[in-house]
Amino acid sequence: AQSVTQLDSHVSVSEGTPVLLRCNYSSSYSPSLFWYVQHPNKGLQLLLKYTSAATLVKGINGFEAEFKKSETSFHLTKPSAHMSDAAEYFCVVSEDNDMRFGAGTRLTVKP
Amino acid sequence: NAGVTQTPKFQVLKTGQSMTLQCAQDMNHEYMSWYRQDPGMGLRLIHYSVGAGITDQGEVPNGYNVSRSTTEDFPLRLLSAAPSQTSVYFCASSYWTGLGETQYFGPGTRLLVL
């Protein structure tokens, strides 16, 4: 079965500095990969998704992620963090009818 | 469109009690699913359905039952609640389960089992 590992449980950055949230996956074949964001006491919102088209995927709010098959990675980046980016981020791999979530990375943004 | 709705938002149960978490969507989505979210474990799939009358187990199905009599509704039943079922439950839906399909999530139900 597919699985996801988010390499950092907590990332802290200063406002205006770059964000890097790391995700490695394992999958039997070409997976679909997603990043979802969850703000406190809210449901999950899709940031971006990879579906075997362009390897560099652009999402909402200035986020992007690069699919690297050789490294089985799908890291999420943003050039400049904003206070509103503080949230929990989930990397997700999907095969057939099954979605597997990473444990999540909590992003803190300091003023 | 209301999207995906869940009721109740919060529930306290005693061990052994039963209850049903409700989930409804008005987007005519075929695929619906239930997840539980626990600290440090992300979301784990409990059960899912690919259409009315069809359900299947996910990663953590024990202690939960589901049915799908209509396209719109996908209730989750706890027949005899246990403290280990204290969690936040999310319902999600999508048009189908094909490659890259986006899931739409409800706001969640916070369940506390004493």
PDB file of N, CA and C in Angstrom, chain A residues 30-32 34 36 38 41-44 46 49 51-52 90 96-104, chain B residues 31 35 37 40-43 45 48 50 59 90 97-107 110:
ATOM      1  N   SER A  30       2.590   5.155 -10.604  1.00  0.00           N
ATOM      2  CA  SER A  30       2.516   6.613 -10.623  1.00  0.00           C
ATOM      3  C   SER A  30       1.344   7.106  -9.786  1.00  0.00           C
ATOM      4  N   PRO A  31       1.637   7.767  -8.702  1.00  0.00           N
ATOM      5  CA  PRO A  31       0.556   8.180  -7.809  1.00  0.00           C
ATOM      6  C   PRO A  31       0.031   9.566  -8.152  1.00  0.00           C
ATOM      7  N   SER A  32      -1.069   9.908  -7.534  1.00  0.00           N
ATOM      8  CA  SER A  32      -1.486  11.295  -7.430  1.00  0.00           C
ATOM      9  C   SER A  32      -1.022  11.794  -6.079  1.00  0.00           C
ATOM     10  N   PHE A  34      -0.982  15.217  -3.319  1.00  0.00           N
ATOM     11  CA  PHE A  34      -1.699  16.426  -2.946  1.00  0.00           C
ATOM     12  C   PHE A  34      -1.032  17.064  -1.725  1.00  0.00           C
ATOM     13  N   TYR A  36      -2.705  19.447   1.320  1.00  0.00           N
ATOM     14  CA  TYR A  36      -3.875  20.080   1.898  1.00  0.00           C
ATOM     15  C   TYR A  36      -3.427  20.928   3.094  1.00  0.00           C
ATOM     16  N   GLN A  38      -4.832  22.865   6.739  1.00  0.00           N
ATOM     17  CA  GLN A  38      -5.896  22.913   7.731  1.00  0.00           C
ATOM     18  C   GLN A  38      -5.598  24.044   8.711  1.00  0.00           C
ATOM     19  N   ASN A  41      -9.190  24.588  13.837  1.00  0.00           N
ATOM     20  CA  ASN A  41     -10.619  24.316  13.974  1.00  0.00           C
ATOM     21  C   ASN A  41     -11.385  24.425  12.655  1.00  0.00           C
ATOM     22  N   LYS A  42     -10.693  24.155  11.577  1.00  0.00           N
ATOM     23  CA  LYS A  42     -11.323  24.195  10.258  1.00  0.00           C
ATOM     24  C   LYS A  42     -11.149  22.846   9.565  1.00  0.00           C
ATOM     25  N   GLY A  43     -11.888  22.671   8.460  1.00  0.00           N
ATOM     26  CA  GLY A  43     -11.698  21.493   7.631  1.00  0.00           C
ATOM     27  C   GLY A  43     -10.456  21.647   6.765  1.00  0.00           C
ATOM     28  N   LEU A  44     -10.256  20.706   5.873  1.00  0.00           N
ATOM     29  CA  LEU A  44      -9.071  20.708   5.015  1.00  0.00           C
ATOM     30  C   LEU A  44      -9.375  21.377   3.683  1.00  0.00           C
ATOM     31  N   LEU A  46      -7.693  22.110  -0.260  1.00  0.00           N
ATOM     32  CA  LEU A  46      -6.670  21.704  -1.211  1.00  0.00           C
ATOM     33  C   LEU A  46      -5.767  22.891  -1.565  1.00  0.00           C
ATOM     34  N   LYS A  49      -2.187  19.895  -6.421  1.00  0.00           N
ATOM     35  CA  LYS A  49      -2.149  18.458  -6.668  1.00  0.00           C
ATOM     36  C   LYS A  49      -1.286  18.158  -7.890  1.00  0.00           C
ATOM     37  N   THR A  51      -0.760  15.252 -10.894  1.00  0.00           N
ATOM     38  CA  THR A  51      -1.447  14.126 -11.524  1.00  0.00           C
ATOM     39  C   THR A  51      -0.736  13.690 -12.800  1.00  0.00           C
ATOM     40  N   SER A  52       0.571  13.610 -12.768  1.00  0.00           N
ATOM     41  CA  SER A  52       1.424  13.101 -13.854  1.00  0.00           C
ATOM     42  C   SER A  52       1.509  14.035 -15.051  1.00  0.00           C
ATOM     43  N   PHE A  90      -0.783  18.913   5.223  1.00  0.00           N
ATOM     44  CA  PHE A  90      -0.776  17.465   5.038  1.00  0.00           C
ATOM     45  C   PHE A  90      -0.406  17.115   3.605  1.00  0.00           C
ATOM     46  N   ASP A  96      -5.930   4.335  -6.566  1.00  0.00           N
ATOM     47  CA  ASP A  96      -7.250   3.692  -6.636  1.00  0.00           C
ATOM     48  C   ASP A  96      -8.238   4.445  -5.744  1.00  0.00           C
ATOM     49  N   ASN A  97      -8.862   3.768  -4.839  1.00  0.00           N
ATOM     50  CA  ASN A  97      -9.877   4.397  -4.001  1.00  0.00           C
ATOM     51  C   ASN A  97      -9.346   4.848  -2.646  1.00  0.00           C
ATOM     52  N   ASP A  98      -8.064   4.793  -2.452  1.00  0.00           N
ATOM     53  CA  ASP A  98      -7.480   4.971  -1.128  1.00  0.00           C
ATOM     54  C   ASP A  98      -6.557   6.172  -1.093  1.00  0.00           C
ATOM     55  N   MET A  99      -6.796   7.059  -0.139  1.00  0.00           N
ATOM     56  CA  MET A  99      -5.903   8.192   0.087  1.00  0.00           C
ATOM     57  C   MET A  99      -5.183   7.977   1.407  1.00  0.00           C
ATOM     58  N   ARG A 100      -3.880   8.183   1.411  1.00  0.00           N
ATOM     59  CA  ARG A 100      -3.103   8.062   2.640  1.00  0.00           C
ATOM     60  C   ARG A 100      -2.486   9.424   2.971  1.00  0.00           C
ATOM     61  N   PHE A 101      -2.703   9.839   4.208  1.00  0.00           N
ATOM     62  CA  PHE A 101      -2.232  11.139   4.667  1.00  0.00           C
ATOM     63  C   PHE A 101      -0.934  11.000   5.440  1.00  0.00           C
ATOM     64  N   GLY A 102      -0.063  11.989   5.311  1.00  0.00           N
ATOM     65  CA  GLY A 102       1.057  12.096   6.212  1.00  0.00           C
ATOM     66  C   GLY A 102       0.580  12.554   7.585  1.00  0.00           C
ATOM     67  N   ALA A 103       1.491  12.543   8.544  1.00  0.00           N
ATOM     68  CA  ALA A 103       1.141  12.896   9.918  1.00  0.00           C
ATOM     69  C   ALA A 103       0.929  14.391  10.102  1.00  0.00           C
ATOM     70  N   GLY A 104       1.346  15.175   9.113  1.00  0.00           N
ATOM     71  CA  GLY A 104       1.146  16.619   9.186  1.00  0.00           C
ATOM     72  C   GLY A 104       2.382  17.360   9.629  1.00  0.00           C
TER      73      GLY A 104
ATOM     74  N   TYR B  31     -18.217   9.550  -4.966  1.00  0.00           N
ATOM     75  CA  TYR B  31     -17.297   9.026  -3.955  1.00  0.00           C
ATOM     76  C   TYR B  31     -17.448   9.803  -2.654  1.00  0.00           C
ATOM     77  N   TYR B  35     -12.961   9.908   7.541  1.00  0.00           N
ATOM     78  CA  TYR B  35     -11.633   9.863   8.118  1.00  0.00           C
ATOM     79  C   TYR B  35     -11.730  10.210   9.599  1.00  0.00           C
ATOM     80  N   GLN B  37      -9.127  11.959  12.564  1.00  0.00           N
ATOM     81  CA  GLN B  37      -7.884  12.698  12.708  1.00  0.00           C
ATOM     82  C   GLN B  37      -7.456  12.663  14.159  1.00  0.00           C
ATOM     83  N   GLY B  40      -0.710  13.799  15.617  1.00  0.00           N
ATOM     84  CA  GLY B  40       0.505  13.124  15.181  1.00  0.00           C
ATOM     85  C   GLY B  40       0.296  11.975  14.214  1.00  0.00           C
ATOM     86  N   MET B  41      -0.958  11.759  13.781  1.00  0.00           N
ATOM     87  CA  MET B  41      -1.228  10.618  12.903  1.00  0.00           C
ATOM     88  C   MET B  41      -1.902  11.028  11.608  1.00  0.00           C
ATOM     89  N   GLY B  42      -2.088  12.287  11.382  1.00  0.00           N
ATOM     90  CA  GLY B  42      -2.751  12.708  10.160  1.00  0.00           C
ATOM     91  C   GLY B  42      -4.185  12.219  10.121  1.00  0.00           C
ATOM     92  N   LEU B  43      -4.726  12.056   8.923  1.00  0.00           N
ATOM     93  CA  LEU B  43      -6.077  11.523   8.744  1.00  0.00           C
ATOM     94  C   LEU B  43      -5.983  10.075   8.290  1.00  0.00           C
ATOM     95  N   LEU B  45      -8.251   6.746   6.856  1.00  0.00           N
ATOM     96  CA  LEU B  45      -9.501   6.396   6.192  1.00  0.00           C
ATOM     97  C   LEU B  45     -10.219   5.293   6.959  1.00  0.00           C
ATOM     98  N   TYR B  48     -15.269   3.979   2.952  1.00  0.00           N
ATOM     99  CA  TYR B  48     -15.563   4.811   1.805  1.00  0.00           C
ATOM    100  C   TYR B  48     -16.649   4.165   0.963  1.00  0.00           C
ATOM    101  N   VAL B  50     -18.146   4.223  -3.241  1.00  0.00           N
ATOM    102  CA  VAL B  50     -17.959   4.692  -4.615  1.00  0.00           C
ATOM    103  C   VAL B  50     -19.293   4.945  -5.310  1.00  0.00           C
ATOM    104  N   GLU B  59      -8.571   2.041   6.112  1.00  0.00           N
ATOM    105  CA  GLU B  59      -7.421   1.637   6.911  1.00  0.00           C
ATOM    106  C   GLU B  59      -7.794   1.230   8.338  1.00  0.00           C
ATOM    107  N   PHE B  90     -13.852  13.524   9.921  1.00  0.00           N
ATOM    108  CA  PHE B  90     -14.100  14.307   8.716  1.00  0.00           C
ATOM    109  C   PHE B  90     -14.732  13.429   7.644  1.00  0.00           C
ATOM    110  N   THR B  97     -13.145   8.526  -8.107  1.00  0.00           N
ATOM    111  CA  THR B  97     -11.903   8.198  -7.422  1.00  0.00           C
ATOM    112  C   THR B  97     -10.744   8.107  -8.403  1.00  0.00           C
ATOM    113  N   GLY B  98     -10.892   8.720  -9.519  1.00  0.00           N
ATOM    114  CA  GLY B  98      -9.852   8.639 -10.526  1.00  0.00           C
ATOM    115  C   GLY B  98      -8.614   9.417 -10.175  1.00  0.00           C
ATOM    116  N   LEU B  99      -7.623   9.329 -11.006  1.00  0.00           N
ATOM    117  CA  LEU B  99      -6.322   9.942 -10.770  1.00  0.00           C
ATOM    118  C   LEU B  99      -6.458  11.434 -10.535  1.00  0.00           C
ATOM    119  N   GLY B 100      -5.971  11.859  -9.395  1.00  0.00           N
ATOM    120  CA  GLY B 100      -5.920  13.285  -9.130  1.00  0.00           C
ATOM    121  C   GLY B 100      -7.207  13.945  -8.741  1.00  0.00           C
ATOM    122  N   GLU B 101      -8.203  13.184  -8.380  1.00  0.00           N
ATOM    123  CA  GLU B 101      -9.475  13.801  -8.026  1.00  0.00           C
ATOM    124  C   GLU B 101      -9.370  14.526  -6.692  1.00  0.00           C
ATOM    125  N   THR B 102      -9.878  15.736  -6.656  1.00  0.00           N
ATOM    126  CA  THR B 102      -9.833  16.545  -5.441  1.00  0.00           C
ATOM    127  C   THR B 102     -10.935  16.138  -4.483  1.00  0.00           C
ATOM    128  N   GLN B 103     -10.563  15.966  -3.225  1.00  0.00           N
ATOM    129  CA  GLN B 103     -11.545  15.683  -2.178  1.00  0.00           C
ATOM    130  C   GLN B 103     -12.031  16.987  -1.565  1.00  0.00           C
ATOM    131  N   TYR B 104     -13.325  17.056  -1.289  1.00  0.00           N
ATOM    132  CA  TYR B 104     -13.920  18.197  -0.597  1.00  0.00           C
ATOM    133  C   TYR B 104     -14.296  17.726   0.803  1.00  0.00           C
ATOM    134  N   PHE B 105     -13.804  18.447   1.797  1.00  0.00           N
ATOM    135  CA  PHE B 105     -13.978  18.015   3.172  1.00  0.00           C
ATOM    136  C   PHE B 105     -15.055  18.820   3.881  1.00  0.00           C
ATOM    137  N   GLY B 106     -15.773  18.138   4.772  1.00  0.00           N
ATOM    138  CA  GLY B 106     -16.683  18.811   5.672  1.00  0.00           C
ATOM    139  C   GLY B 106     -15.929  19.478   6.810  1.00  0.00           C
ATOM    140  N   PRO B 107     -16.647  20.201   7.669  1.00  0.00           N
ATOM    141  CA  PRO B 107     -16.000  20.952   8.756  1.00  0.00           C
ATOM    142  C   PRO B 107     -15.576  20.094   9.932  1.00  0.00           C
ATOM    143  N   ARG B 110     -16.282  16.740  16.262  1.00  0.00           N
ATOM    144  CA  ARG B 110     -15.378  16.432  17.377  1.00  0.00           C
ATOM    145  C   ARG B 110     -16.119  15.528  18.350  1.00  0.00           C
TER     146      ARG B 110
END
